[in-house]
Amino acid sequence: MTRTVNGSAHTSGQVLAAYKYCETVTGQEARNFAYGIRLLPTAKRQAMSAVYAFSRRVDDIGDGELPPDEKLRRLEGARSLLERVEAREVEEDDTDPVAVALADAARVFPIPMGGLGELIDGVQMDVRGESYETWDDLAIYCRCVAGAIGRVSLGVFGTVNGHDHARAAEYADTLGLALQLTNILRDVREDAGNGRTYLPAEDLAKFGCAEGFHSDSPPPGSDFAGLVEFEVRRARSLFATGYRLLPMLDRRSGACVAAMAGIYRRLLERIAADPEAVLRGRVSLPGREKAYVAVRGLAGVDARRTARTPAPVADPRRDA
């Protein structure tokens, strides 16, 4: 797909068109993700758009209106696509632009396709309506739908200055958990309306919220603010560890991660400041604030701060 012509890389028009399609999907569908990948050089931006477009397809299957059996069948179809990509069986004239772009990205970068398989595993958990008794149970789901994407992205970003890739993958995974837990807090009311509960059952019971969230007020007699504070502390700890990925990346890859993570980190603090806001509607950041976070990322502010901060001693995946 990407051929060498007279010593220079040449990408065919069909592959470029496939990437263009994926970038369009990313621009239209990714509220926060797009702010980060805009900061990447062309090849990495294209590869990340292909990863996003595939991930969006998988998420849309899980969130759609089809019967569960049909969703599971289509998810297996997505898994078959990954197998074709890994086997290098996707040709540039394939009619699926996401397959073409992802296959080309996998030729250019060492993308761990198993991570996208884990995403499918996580969405299958959604389709089956699984719930989570403890944080350890929920963390398995979060690693599938978010931590794995962090590890996939690291395949595109790479590491610099001799940093250990395995350690970087651990940080990417942890940062994914932080982002997903923030998502879960933001969407508690919407998820309840769709018959889904993600927060650990033991946490809900501890704070009197086992009845769920079906109105714009907390359950009667509950300590909803205490529940949110508890989960926010957990997410902050995950962010603190996950941010240690930033100094391990080149400047523009670090800026991309800092922008995406920074948006969610600020979103988390908005939730912490007004816990009941998540029951009244979708909490979000204005575009100007997202742009400010992106500029901070490009300036390397968060990466420099992280490099000066000692690593947390406690296991960030548990709340003491």
PDB file of C-alpha atoms in Angstrom:
ATOM      1  CA  MET A   1       0.000   0.000   0.000  1.00  0.00           C
ATOM      2  CA  THR A   2       2.833   2.363   0.811  1.00  0.00           C
ATOM      3  CA  ARG A   3       5.469   1.780  -1.838  1.00  0.00           C
ATOM      4  CA  THR A   4       8.958   3.141  -2.267  1.00  0.00           C
ATOM      5  CA  VAL A   5       9.479   4.958  -5.545  1.00  0.00           C
ATOM      6  CA  ASN A   6      12.972   6.232  -6.359  1.00  0.00           C
ATOM      7  CA  GLY A   7      13.875   6.078  -2.682  1.00  0.00           C
ATOM      8  CA  SER A   8      10.891   8.112  -1.429  1.00  0.00           C
ATOM      9  CA  ALA A   9       7.691   6.933   0.183  1.00  0.00           C
ATOM     10  CA  HIS A  10       4.679   7.037  -2.106  1.00  0.00           C
ATOM     11  CA  THR A  11       1.152   6.379  -0.878  1.00  0.00           C
ATOM     12  CA  SER A  12      -1.438   5.476  -3.502  1.00  0.00           C
ATOM     13  CA  GLY A  13      -4.481   7.609  -4.146  1.00  0.00           C
ATOM     14  CA  GLN A  14      -6.744   4.823  -2.905  1.00  0.00           C
ATOM     15  CA  VAL A  15      -4.976   4.702   0.442  1.00  0.00           C
ATOM     16  CA  LEU A  16      -4.996   8.489   0.749  1.00  0.00           C
ATOM     17  CA  ALA A  17      -8.730   8.476   0.038  1.00  0.00           C
ATOM     18  CA  ALA A  18      -9.221   5.856   2.754  1.00  0.00           C
ATOM     19  CA  TYR A  19      -7.308   7.994   5.236  1.00  0.00           C
ATOM     20  CA  LYS A  20      -9.345  11.025   4.185  1.00  0.00           C
ATOM     21  CA  TYR A  21     -12.526   9.109   4.952  1.00  0.00           C
ATOM     22  CA  CYS A  22     -11.221   8.154   8.404  1.00  0.00           C
ATOM     23  CA  GLU A  23     -10.153  11.722   9.139  1.00  0.00           C
ATOM     24  CA  THR A  24     -13.627  12.919   8.173  1.00  0.00           C
ATOM     25  CA  VAL A  25     -15.209  10.405  10.549  1.00  0.00           C
ATOM     26  CA  THR A  26     -12.858  11.532  13.296  1.00  0.00           C
ATOM     27  CA  GLY A  27     -13.597  15.204  12.726  1.00  0.00           C
ATOM     28  CA  GLN A  28     -17.355  14.630  12.741  1.00  0.00           C
ATOM     29  CA  GLU A  29     -17.651  12.134  15.588  1.00  0.00           C
ATOM     30  CA  ALA A  30     -14.755  12.679  18.003  1.00  0.00           C
ATOM     31  CA  ARG A  31     -15.610  15.458  20.429  1.00  0.00           C
ATOM     32  CA  ASN A  32     -12.366  15.390  22.407  1.00  0.00           C
ATOM     33  CA  PHE A  33     -10.125  12.971  20.520  1.00  0.00           C
ATOM     34  CA  ALA A  34      -9.873  15.268  17.503  1.00  0.00           C
ATOM     35  CA  TYR A  35      -8.312  18.076  19.547  1.00  0.00           C
ATOM     36  CA  GLY A  36      -5.336  15.855  20.301  1.00  0.00           C
ATOM     37  CA  ILE A  37      -4.663  14.213  16.970  1.00  0.00           C
ATOM     38  CA  ARG A  38      -4.646  17.564  15.164  1.00  0.00           C
ATOM     39  CA  LEU A  39      -1.284  18.131  16.850  1.00  0.00           C
ATOM     40  CA  LEU A  40       0.338  15.069  15.260  1.00  0.00           C
ATOM     41  CA  PRO A  41       2.447  14.990  12.088  1.00  0.00           C
ATOM     42  CA  THR A  42       0.639  13.696   9.005  1.00  0.00           C
ATOM     43  CA  ALA A  43       1.532   9.998   9.121  1.00  0.00           C
ATOM     44  CA  LYS A  44       0.682   9.629  12.803  1.00  0.00           C
ATOM     45  CA  ARG A  45      -2.483  11.695  12.431  1.00  0.00           C
ATOM     46  CA  GLN A  46      -3.642   9.469   9.584  1.00  0.00           C
ATOM     47  CA  ALA A  47      -2.874   6.298  11.532  1.00  0.00           C
ATOM     48  CA  MET A  48      -4.712   7.543  14.616  1.00  0.00           C
ATOM     49  CA  SER A  49      -7.692   8.503  12.462  1.00  0.00           C
ATOM     50  CA  ALA A  50      -7.789   4.947  11.126  1.00  0.00           C
ATOM     51  CA  VAL A  51      -7.683   3.602  14.685  1.00  0.00           C
ATOM     52  CA  TYR A  52     -10.470   5.974  15.702  1.00  0.00           C
ATOM     53  CA  ALA A  53     -12.661   5.130  12.705  1.00  0.00           C
ATOM     54  CA  PHE A  54     -12.410   1.417  13.467  1.00  0.00           C
ATOM     55  CA  SER A  55     -13.095   2.035  17.165  1.00  0.00           C
ATOM     56  CA  ARG A  56     -16.075   4.235  16.283  1.00  0.00           C
ATOM     57  CA  ARG A  57     -17.493   1.450  14.130  1.00  0.00           C
ATOM     58  CA  VAL A  58     -17.205  -1.019  17.001  1.00  0.00           C
ATOM     59  CA  ASP A  59     -18.761   1.421  19.489  1.00  0.00           C
ATOM     60  CA  ASP A  60     -21.624   2.185  17.104  1.00  0.00           C
ATOM     61  CA  ILE A  61     -22.439  -1.508  16.853  1.00  0.00           C
ATOM     62  CA  GLY A  62     -22.612  -1.750  20.633  1.00  0.00           C
ATOM     63  CA  ASP A  63     -24.674   1.431  21.038  1.00  0.00           C
ATOM     64  CA  GLY A  64     -27.068   0.788  18.165  1.00  0.00           C
ATOM     65  CA  GLU A  65     -30.647  -0.481  18.136  1.00  0.00           C
ATOM     66  CA  LEU A  66     -30.001  -3.933  16.688  1.00  0.00           C
ATOM     67  CA  PRO A  67     -30.921  -7.076  18.654  1.00  0.00           C
ATOM     68  CA  PRO A  68     -28.078  -8.377  20.858  1.00  0.00           C
ATOM     69  CA  ASP A  69     -27.472 -11.456  18.703  1.00  0.00           C
ATOM     70  CA  GLU A  70     -27.030  -9.304  15.602  1.00  0.00           C
ATOM     71  CA  LYS A  71     -24.699  -6.950  17.464  1.00  0.00           C
ATOM     72  CA  LEU A  72     -22.544  -9.879  18.530  1.00  0.00           C
ATOM     73  CA  ARG A  73     -22.494 -11.182  14.967  1.00  0.00           C
ATOM     74  CA  ARG A  74     -21.337  -7.813  13.635  1.00  0.00           C
ATOM     75  CA  LEU A  75     -18.700  -7.531  16.332  1.00  0.00           C
ATOM     76  CA  GLU A  76     -17.309 -10.862  15.195  1.00  0.00           C
ATOM     77  CA  GLY A  77     -17.249  -9.400  11.698  1.00  0.00           C
ATOM     78  CA  ALA A  78     -15.111  -6.546  13.019  1.00  0.00           C
ATOM     79  CA  ARG A  79     -12.817  -9.099  14.628  1.00  0.00           C
ATOM     80  CA  SER A  80     -12.495 -10.872  11.284  1.00  0.00           C
ATOM     81  CA  LEU A  81     -11.433  -7.569   9.730  1.00  0.00           C
ATOM     82  CA  LEU A  82      -8.636  -7.297  12.303  1.00  0.00           C
ATOM     83  CA  GLU A  83      -7.515 -10.810  11.441  1.00  0.00           C
ATOM     84  CA  ARG A  84      -7.345  -9.830   7.768  1.00  0.00           C
ATOM     85  CA  VAL A  85      -5.299  -6.752   8.653  1.00  0.00           C
ATOM     86  CA  GLU A  86      -2.877  -8.798  10.750  1.00  0.00           C
ATOM     87  CA  ALA A  87      -2.535 -11.352   7.955  1.00  0.00           C
ATOM     88  CA  ARG A  88      -1.934  -8.515   5.437  1.00  0.00           C
ATOM     89  CA  GLU A  89      -4.852  -9.702   3.348  1.00  0.00           C
ATOM     90  CA  VAL A  90      -6.453  -6.265   2.842  1.00  0.00           C
ATOM     91  CA  GLU A  91      -5.758  -4.865  -0.621  1.00  0.00           C
ATOM     92  CA  GLU A  92      -5.751  -1.161  -1.370  1.00  0.00           C
ATOM     93  CA  ASP A  93      -8.751  -1.553  -3.689  1.00  0.00           C
ATOM     94  CA  ASP A  94     -10.866  -3.059  -0.892  1.00  0.00           C
ATOM     95  CA  THR A  95     -14.297  -1.426  -0.739  1.00  0.00           C
ATOM     96  CA  ASP A  96     -14.001  -0.735   3.017  1.00  0.00           C
ATOM     97  CA  PRO A  97     -11.972   2.476   3.525  1.00  0.00           C
ATOM     98  CA  VAL A  98     -11.498   1.790   7.239  1.00  0.00           C
ATOM     99  CA  ALA A  99      -9.943  -1.579   6.439  1.00  0.00           C
ATOM    100  CA  VAL A 100      -7.655  -0.016   3.827  1.00  0.00           C
ATOM    101  CA  ALA A 101      -6.500   2.791   6.130  1.00  0.00           C
ATOM    102  CA  LEU A 102      -6.014   0.525   9.143  1.00  0.00           C
ATOM    103  CA  ALA A 103      -4.071  -2.001   7.077  1.00  0.00           C
ATOM    104  CA  ASP A 104      -1.761   0.707   5.763  1.00  0.00           C
ATOM    105  CA  ALA A 105      -1.271   2.168   9.246  1.00  0.00           C
ATOM    106  CA  ALA A 106      -0.365  -1.300  10.529  1.00  0.00           C
ATOM    107  CA  ARG A 107       2.299  -1.586   7.829  1.00  0.00           C
ATOM    108  CA  VAL A 108       3.814   1.771   8.762  1.00  0.00           C
ATOM    109  CA  PHE A 109       3.603   1.523  12.568  1.00  0.00           C
ATOM    110  CA  PRO A 110       3.909  -1.413  15.019  1.00  0.00           C
ATOM    111  CA  ILE A 111       0.268  -1.208  16.068  1.00  0.00           C
ATOM    112  CA  PRO A 112      -0.701  -4.005  18.495  1.00  0.00           C
ATOM    113  CA  MET A 113      -3.904  -5.190  16.850  1.00  0.00           C
ATOM    114  CA  GLY A 114      -4.693  -7.288  19.895  1.00  0.00           C
ATOM    115  CA  GLY A 115      -5.652  -4.058  21.638  1.00  0.00           C
ATOM    116  CA  LEU A 116      -8.424  -3.461  19.114  1.00  0.00           C
ATOM    117  CA  GLY A 117      -9.526  -7.023  19.733  1.00  0.00           C
ATOM    118  CA  GLU A 118      -9.789  -6.152  23.425  1.00  0.00           C
ATOM    119  CA  LEU A 119     -12.009  -3.208  22.481  1.00  0.00           C
ATOM    120  CA  ILE A 120     -14.351  -5.677  20.799  1.00  0.00           C
ATOM    121  CA  ASP A 121     -14.258  -7.817  23.959  1.00  0.00           C
ATOM    122  CA  GLY A 122     -15.311  -4.783  26.002  1.00  0.00           C
ATOM    123  CA  VAL A 123     -18.190  -3.881  23.707  1.00  0.00           C
ATOM    124  CA  GLN A 124     -19.342  -7.496  23.847  1.00  0.00           C
ATOM    125  CA  MET A 125     -19.491  -7.086  27.629  1.00  0.00           C
ATOM    126  CA  ASP A 126     -21.795  -4.097  27.056  1.00  0.00           C
ATOM    127  CA  VAL A 127     -24.021  -6.044  24.683  1.00  0.00           C
ATOM    128  CA  ARG A 128     -24.357  -8.847  27.211  1.00  0.00           C
ATOM    129  CA  GLY A 129     -25.346  -6.319  29.875  1.00  0.00           C
ATOM    130  CA  GLU A 130     -22.580  -7.171  32.303  1.00  0.00           C
ATOM    131  CA  SER A 131     -22.352  -5.247  35.569  1.00  0.00           C
ATOM    132  CA  TYR A 132     -19.455  -4.889  37.979  1.00  0.00           C
ATOM    133  CA  GLU A 133     -19.358  -5.746  41.651  1.00  0.00           C
ATOM    134  CA  THR A 134     -15.971  -4.230  42.485  1.00  0.00           C
ATOM    135  CA  TRP A 135     -13.464  -1.772  41.060  1.00  0.00           C
ATOM    136  CA  ASP A 136     -11.250  -4.665  40.033  1.00  0.00           C
ATOM    137  CA  ASP A 137     -14.154  -6.015  37.971  1.00  0.00           C
ATOM    138  CA  LEU A 138     -14.817  -2.632  36.375  1.00  0.00           C
ATOM    139  CA  ALA A 139     -11.110  -2.111  35.689  1.00  0.00           C
ATOM    140  CA  ILE A 140     -11.130  -5.175  33.421  1.00  0.00           C
ATOM    141  CA  TYR A 141     -13.851  -3.556  31.323  1.00  0.00           C
ATOM    142  CA  CYS A 142     -12.082  -0.174  31.334  1.00  0.00           C
ATOM    143  CA  ARG A 143      -8.842  -1.757  30.146  1.00  0.00           C
ATOM    144  CA  CYS A 144     -10.704  -3.309  27.235  1.00  0.00           C
ATOM    145  CA  VAL A 145     -12.522  -0.212  26.019  1.00  0.00           C
ATOM    146  CA  ALA A 146      -9.969   2.472  26.943  1.00  0.00           C
ATOM    147  CA  GLY A 147      -6.684   1.131  28.288  1.00  0.00           C
ATOM    148  CA  ALA A 148      -6.267  -1.026  25.206  1.00  0.00           C
ATOM    149  CA  ILE A 149      -6.740   2.014  22.973  1.00  0.00           C
ATOM    150  CA  GLY A 150      -3.980   3.735  24.908  1.00  0.00           C
ATOM    151  CA  ARG A 151      -1.662   0.820  24.184  1.00  0.00           C
ATOM    152  CA  VAL A 152      -2.701   0.773  20.522  1.00  0.00           C
ATOM    153  CA  SER A 153      -1.992   4.503  20.289  1.00  0.00           C
ATOM    154  CA  LEU A 154       1.436   3.969  21.806  1.00  0.00           C
ATOM    155  CA  GLY A 155       2.219   1.758  18.824  1.00  0.00           C
ATOM    156  CA  VAL A 156       1.750   4.844  16.659  1.00  0.00           C
ATOM    157  CA  PHE A 157       3.464   7.301  19.004  1.00  0.00           C
ATOM    158  CA  GLY A 158       6.510   5.230  19.944  1.00  0.00           C
ATOM    159  CA  THR A 159       8.830   6.228  22.796  1.00  0.00           C
ATOM    160  CA  VAL A 160      11.967   8.381  22.867  1.00  0.00           C
ATOM    161  CA  ASN A 161      15.259   8.661  24.755  1.00  0.00           C
ATOM    162  CA  GLY A 162      15.521   4.973  25.512  1.00  0.00           C
ATOM    163  CA  HIS A 163      12.369   4.839  27.630  1.00  0.00           C
ATOM    164  CA  ASP A 164      11.086   1.341  28.327  1.00  0.00           C
ATOM    165  CA  HIS A 165       8.169   0.590  26.002  1.00  0.00           C
ATOM    166  CA  ALA A 166       6.608  -1.908  28.410  1.00  0.00           C
ATOM    167  CA  ARG A 167       6.525   0.688  31.192  1.00  0.00           C
ATOM    168  CA  ALA A 168       5.107   3.241  28.764  1.00  0.00           C
ATOM    169  CA  ALA A 169       2.361   0.753  27.860  1.00  0.00           C
ATOM    170  CA  GLU A 170       1.478   0.423  31.554  1.00  0.00           C
ATOM    171  CA  TYR A 171       1.150   4.197  31.846  1.00  0.00           C
ATOM    172  CA  ALA A 172      -0.927   4.358  28.649  1.00  0.00           C
ATOM    173  CA  ASP A 173      -3.210   1.660  30.024  1.00  0.00           C
ATOM    174  CA  THR A 174      -3.612   3.506  33.332  1.00  0.00           C
ATOM    175  CA  LEU A 175      -4.354   6.786  31.583  1.00  0.00           C
ATOM    176  CA  GLY A 176      -7.045   4.987  29.607  1.00  0.00           C
ATOM    177  CA  LEU A 177      -8.624   3.833  32.868  1.00  0.00           C
ATOM    178  CA  ALA A 178      -8.645   7.432  34.116  1.00  0.00           C
ATOM    179  CA  LEU A 179     -10.390   8.650  30.972  1.00  0.00           C
ATOM    180  CA  GLN A 180     -12.965   5.872  31.051  1.00  0.00           C
ATOM    181  CA  LEU A 181     -13.809   6.363  34.721  1.00  0.00           C
ATOM    182  CA  THR A 182     -14.323  10.063  33.973  1.00  0.00           C
ATOM    183  CA  ASN A 183     -16.646   9.068  31.124  1.00  0.00           C
ATOM    184  CA  ILE A 184     -18.587   6.780  33.436  1.00  0.00           C
ATOM    185  CA  LEU A 185     -19.075   9.542  36.008  1.00  0.00           C
ATOM    186  CA  ARG A 186     -20.165  12.000  33.332  1.00  0.00           C
ATOM    187  CA  ASP A 187     -22.692   9.586  31.820  1.00  0.00           C
ATOM    188  CA  VAL A 188     -24.310   8.025  34.914  1.00  0.00           C
ATOM    189  CA  ARG A 189     -27.756   9.465  34.131  1.00  0.00           C
ATOM    190  CA  GLU A 190     -27.628   8.690  30.409  1.00  0.00           C
ATOM    191  CA  ASP A 191     -26.403   5.153  31.056  1.00  0.00           C
ATOM    192  CA  ALA A 192     -29.131   4.578  33.639  1.00  0.00           C
ATOM    193  CA  GLY A 193     -31.693   5.620  31.043  1.00  0.00           C
ATOM    194  CA  ASN A 194     -30.255   2.963  28.740  1.00  0.00           C
ATOM    195  CA  GLY A 195     -30.445   0.317  31.448  1.00  0.00           C
ATOM    196  CA  ARG A 196     -26.695   0.303  32.126  1.00  0.00           C
ATOM    197  CA  THR A 197     -24.800   0.681  35.374  1.00  0.00           C
ATOM    198  CA  TYR A 198     -21.018   0.810  35.316  1.00  0.00           C
ATOM    199  CA  LEU A 199     -19.967   2.054  38.747  1.00  0.00           C
ATOM    200  CA  PRO A 200     -19.088  -0.833  41.072  1.00  0.00           C
ATOM    201  CA  ALA A 201     -22.079  -2.232  42.954  1.00  0.00           C
ATOM    202  CA  GLU A 202     -20.149  -2.208  46.220  1.00  0.00           C
ATOM    203  CA  ASP A 203     -19.480   1.530  45.804  1.00  0.00           C
ATOM    204  CA  LEU A 204     -23.128   2.249  45.024  1.00  0.00           C
ATOM    205  CA  ALA A 205     -24.226   0.313  48.103  1.00  0.00           C
ATOM    206  CA  LYS A 206     -21.647   2.026  50.317  1.00  0.00           C
ATOM    207  CA  PHE A 207     -23.093   5.455  49.491  1.00  0.00           C
ATOM    208  CA  GLY A 208     -26.768   4.476  49.373  1.00  0.00           C
ATOM    209  CA  CYS A 209     -27.050   4.713  45.586  1.00  0.00           C
ATOM    210  CA  ALA A 210     -27.937   1.111  44.764  1.00  0.00           C
ATOM    211  CA  GLU A 211     -31.319   2.197  43.367  1.00  0.00           C
ATOM    212  CA  GLY A 212     -29.578   3.873  40.443  1.00  0.00           C
ATOM    213  CA  PHE A 213     -29.929   7.299  38.853  1.00  0.00           C
ATOM    214  CA  HIS A 214     -33.266   7.928  37.180  1.00  0.00           C
ATOM    215  CA  SER A 215     -33.930  11.606  37.866  1.00  0.00           C
ATOM    216  CA  ASP A 216     -32.082  14.896  38.097  1.00  0.00           C
ATOM    217  CA  SER A 217     -31.801  14.453  41.861  1.00  0.00           C
ATOM    218  CA  PRO A 218     -29.775  11.902  43.848  1.00  0.00           C
ATOM    219  CA  PRO A 219     -31.563   8.808  45.188  1.00  0.00           C
ATOM    220  CA  PRO A 220     -33.425   9.662  48.425  1.00  0.00           C
ATOM    221  CA  GLY A 221     -31.247   9.270  51.502  1.00  0.00           C
ATOM    222  CA  SER A 222     -28.079   8.688  49.474  1.00  0.00           C
ATOM    223  CA  ASP A 223     -24.685  10.330  49.780  1.00  0.00           C
ATOM    224  CA  PHE A 224     -24.310  10.982  46.071  1.00  0.00           C
ATOM    225  CA  ALA A 225     -21.702  13.689  46.610  1.00  0.00           C
ATOM    226  CA  GLY A 226     -19.686  11.214  48.673  1.00  0.00           C
ATOM    227  CA  LEU A 227     -19.891   8.633  45.887  1.00  0.00           C
ATOM    228  CA  VAL A 228     -18.667  11.119  43.296  1.00  0.00           C
ATOM    229  CA  GLU A 229     -15.863  12.315  45.574  1.00  0.00           C
ATOM    230  CA  PHE A 230     -14.789   8.693  46.115  1.00  0.00           C
ATOM    231  CA  GLU A 231     -14.649   7.956  42.390  1.00  0.00           C
ATOM    232  CA  VAL A 232     -12.997  11.305  41.602  1.00  0.00           C
ATOM    233  CA  ARG A 233     -10.170  10.493  44.029  1.00  0.00           C
ATOM    234  CA  ARG A 234      -9.680   7.187  42.266  1.00  0.00           C
ATOM    235  CA  ALA A 235      -9.627   8.873  38.855  1.00  0.00           C
ATOM    236  CA  ARG A 236      -7.167  11.528  40.035  1.00  0.00           C
ATOM    237  CA  SER A 237      -4.797   8.810  41.191  1.00  0.00           C
ATOM    238  CA  LEU A 238      -5.059   7.100  37.816  1.00  0.00           C
ATOM    239  CA  PHE A 239      -4.390  10.380  36.019  1.00  0.00           C
ATOM    240  CA  ALA A 240      -1.355  11.057  38.219  1.00  0.00           C
ATOM    241  CA  THR A 241       0.216   7.769  37.192  1.00  0.00           C
ATOM    242  CA  GLY A 242      -0.936   7.853  33.576  1.00  0.00           C
ATOM    243  CA  TYR A 243       0.548  11.308  33.015  1.00  0.00           C
ATOM    244  CA  ARG A 244       3.980   9.785  33.536  1.00  0.00           C
ATOM    245  CA  LEU A 245       3.669   8.623  29.950  1.00  0.00           C
ATOM    246  CA  LEU A 246       4.134  12.175  28.638  1.00  0.00           C
ATOM    247  CA  PRO A 247       7.931  12.582  29.052  1.00  0.00           C
ATOM    248  CA  MET A 248       8.399   9.226  27.321  1.00  0.00           C
ATOM    249  CA  LEU A 249       6.926  10.525  24.043  1.00  0.00           C
ATOM    250  CA  ASP A 250       8.211  12.870  21.376  1.00  0.00           C
ATOM    251  CA  ARG A 251       6.981  16.453  21.603  1.00  0.00           C
ATOM    252  CA  ARG A 252       4.009  16.233  19.256  1.00  0.00           C
ATOM    253  CA  SER A 253       2.857  12.805  20.422  1.00  0.00           C
ATOM    254  CA  GLY A 254       3.110  14.040  24.001  1.00  0.00           C
ATOM    255  CA  ALA A 255       1.102  17.117  23.039  1.00  0.00           C
ATOM    256  CA  CYS A 256      -1.593  14.885  21.547  1.00  0.00           C
ATOM    257  CA  VAL A 257      -1.887  12.807  24.708  1.00  0.00           C
ATOM    258  CA  ALA A 258      -1.707  15.865  26.971  1.00  0.00           C
ATOM    259  CA  ALA A 259      -4.524  17.531  25.042  1.00  0.00           C
ATOM    260  CA  MET A 260      -6.850  14.530  25.159  1.00  0.00           C
ATOM    261  CA  ALA A 261      -6.087  13.681  28.776  1.00  0.00           C
ATOM    262  CA  GLY A 262      -6.143  17.333  29.825  1.00  0.00           C
ATOM    263  CA  ILE A 263      -9.670  17.786  28.504  1.00  0.00           C
ATOM    264  CA  TYR A 264     -10.894  14.818  30.530  1.00  0.00           C
ATOM    265  CA  ARG A 265      -8.939  15.928  33.597  1.00  0.00           C
ATOM    266  CA  ARG A 266     -10.660  19.310  33.523  1.00  0.00           C
ATOM    267  CA  LEU A 267     -13.981  17.595  32.952  1.00  0.00           C
ATOM    268  CA  LEU A 268     -13.337  15.507  36.056  1.00  0.00           C
ATOM    269  CA  GLU A 269     -12.719  18.638  38.117  1.00  0.00           C
ATOM    270  CA  ARG A 270     -15.970  20.178  36.869  1.00  0.00           C
ATOM    271  CA  ILE A 271     -17.787  17.080  38.057  1.00  0.00           C
ATOM    272  CA  ALA A 272     -15.981  17.247  41.405  1.00  0.00           C
ATOM    273  CA  ALA A 273     -17.041  20.877  41.857  1.00  0.00           C
ATOM    274  CA  ASP A 274     -20.730  20.132  41.185  1.00  0.00           C
ATOM    275  CA  PRO A 275     -21.446  16.388  41.511  1.00  0.00           C
ATOM    276  CA  GLU A 276     -25.180  16.655  40.829  1.00  0.00           C
ATOM    277  CA  ALA A 277     -24.520  18.309  37.466  1.00  0.00           C
ATOM    278  CA  VAL A 278     -24.096  14.833  35.947  1.00  0.00           C
ATOM    279  CA  LEU A 279     -27.710  14.080  36.908  1.00  0.00           C
ATOM    280  CA  ARG A 280     -29.036  17.254  35.304  1.00  0.00           C
ATOM    281  CA  GLY A 281     -27.341  16.882  31.917  1.00  0.00           C
ATOM    282  CA  ARG A 282     -24.134  16.169  30.060  1.00  0.00           C
ATOM    283  CA  VAL A 283     -21.154  17.983  31.565  1.00  0.00           C
ATOM    284  CA  SER A 284     -18.750  19.284  28.929  1.00  0.00           C
ATOM    285  CA  LEU A 285     -16.075  21.888  28.286  1.00  0.00           C
ATOM    286  CA  PRO A 286     -16.543  24.829  25.895  1.00  0.00           C
ATOM    287  CA  GLY A 287     -14.505  24.746  22.709  1.00  0.00           C
ATOM    288  CA  ARG A 288     -12.264  27.620  23.787  1.00  0.00           C
ATOM    289  CA  GLU A 289     -11.225  25.713  26.910  1.00  0.00           C
ATOM    290  CA  LYS A 290     -10.454  22.597  24.878  1.00  0.00           C
ATOM    291  CA  ALA A 291      -8.335  24.709  22.547  1.00  0.00           C
ATOM    292  CA  TYR A 292      -6.480  26.150  25.549  1.00  0.00           C
ATOM    293  CA  VAL A 293      -5.715  22.633  26.789  1.00  0.00           C
ATOM    294  CA  ALA A 294      -4.395  21.715  23.334  1.00  0.00           C
ATOM    295  CA  VAL A 295      -2.076  24.737  23.345  1.00  0.00           C
ATOM    296  CA  ARG A 296      -0.781  23.741  26.784  1.00  0.00           C
ATOM    297  CA  GLY A 297      -0.078  20.282  25.433  1.00  0.00           C
ATOM    298  CA  LEU A 298       1.834  21.617  22.451  1.00  0.00           C
ATOM    299  CA  ALA A 299       3.865  23.844  24.769  1.00  0.00           C
ATOM    300  CA  GLY A 300       4.811  20.790  26.827  1.00  0.00           C
ATOM    301  CA  VAL A 301       3.578  22.286  30.107  1.00  0.00           C
ATOM    302  CA  ASP A 302       2.094  19.059  31.455  1.00  0.00           C
ATOM    303  CA  ALA A 303       5.019  16.931  30.277  1.00  0.00           C
ATOM    304  CA  ARG A 304       7.540  19.150  32.077  1.00  0.00           C
ATOM    305  CA  ARG A 305       5.447  19.188  35.230  1.00  0.00           C
ATOM    306  CA  THR A 306       5.116  15.402  35.158  1.00  0.00           C
ATOM    307  CA  ALA A 307       8.856  14.948  34.686  1.00  0.00           C
ATOM    308  CA  ARG A 308       9.448  16.875  37.932  1.00  0.00           C
ATOM    309  CA  THR A 309       6.827  14.956  39.936  1.00  0.00           C
ATOM    310  CA  PRO A 310       7.830  11.799  41.853  1.00  0.00           C
ATOM    311  CA  ALA A 311       5.982   8.661  40.823  1.00  0.00           C
ATOM    312  CA  PRO A 312       3.078   7.667  43.103  1.00  0.00           C
ATOM    313  CA  VAL A 313       4.019   4.938  45.542  1.00  0.00           C
ATOM    314  CA  ALA A 314       0.597   3.326  45.933  1.00  0.00           C
ATOM    315  CA  ASP A 315      -1.036   1.142  43.301  1.00  0.00           C
ATOM    316  CA  PRO A 316      -3.107   3.656  41.291  1.00  0.00           C
ATOM    317  CA  ARG A 317      -5.646   1.030  40.263  1.00  0.00           C
ATOM    318  CA  ARG A 318      -6.932   0.654  43.780  1.00  0.00           C
ATOM    319  CA  ASP A 319      -8.499   3.146  46.111  1.00  0.00           C
ATOM    320  CA  ALA A 320      -7.105   2.750  49.583  1.00  0.00           C
TER     321      ALA A 320
END
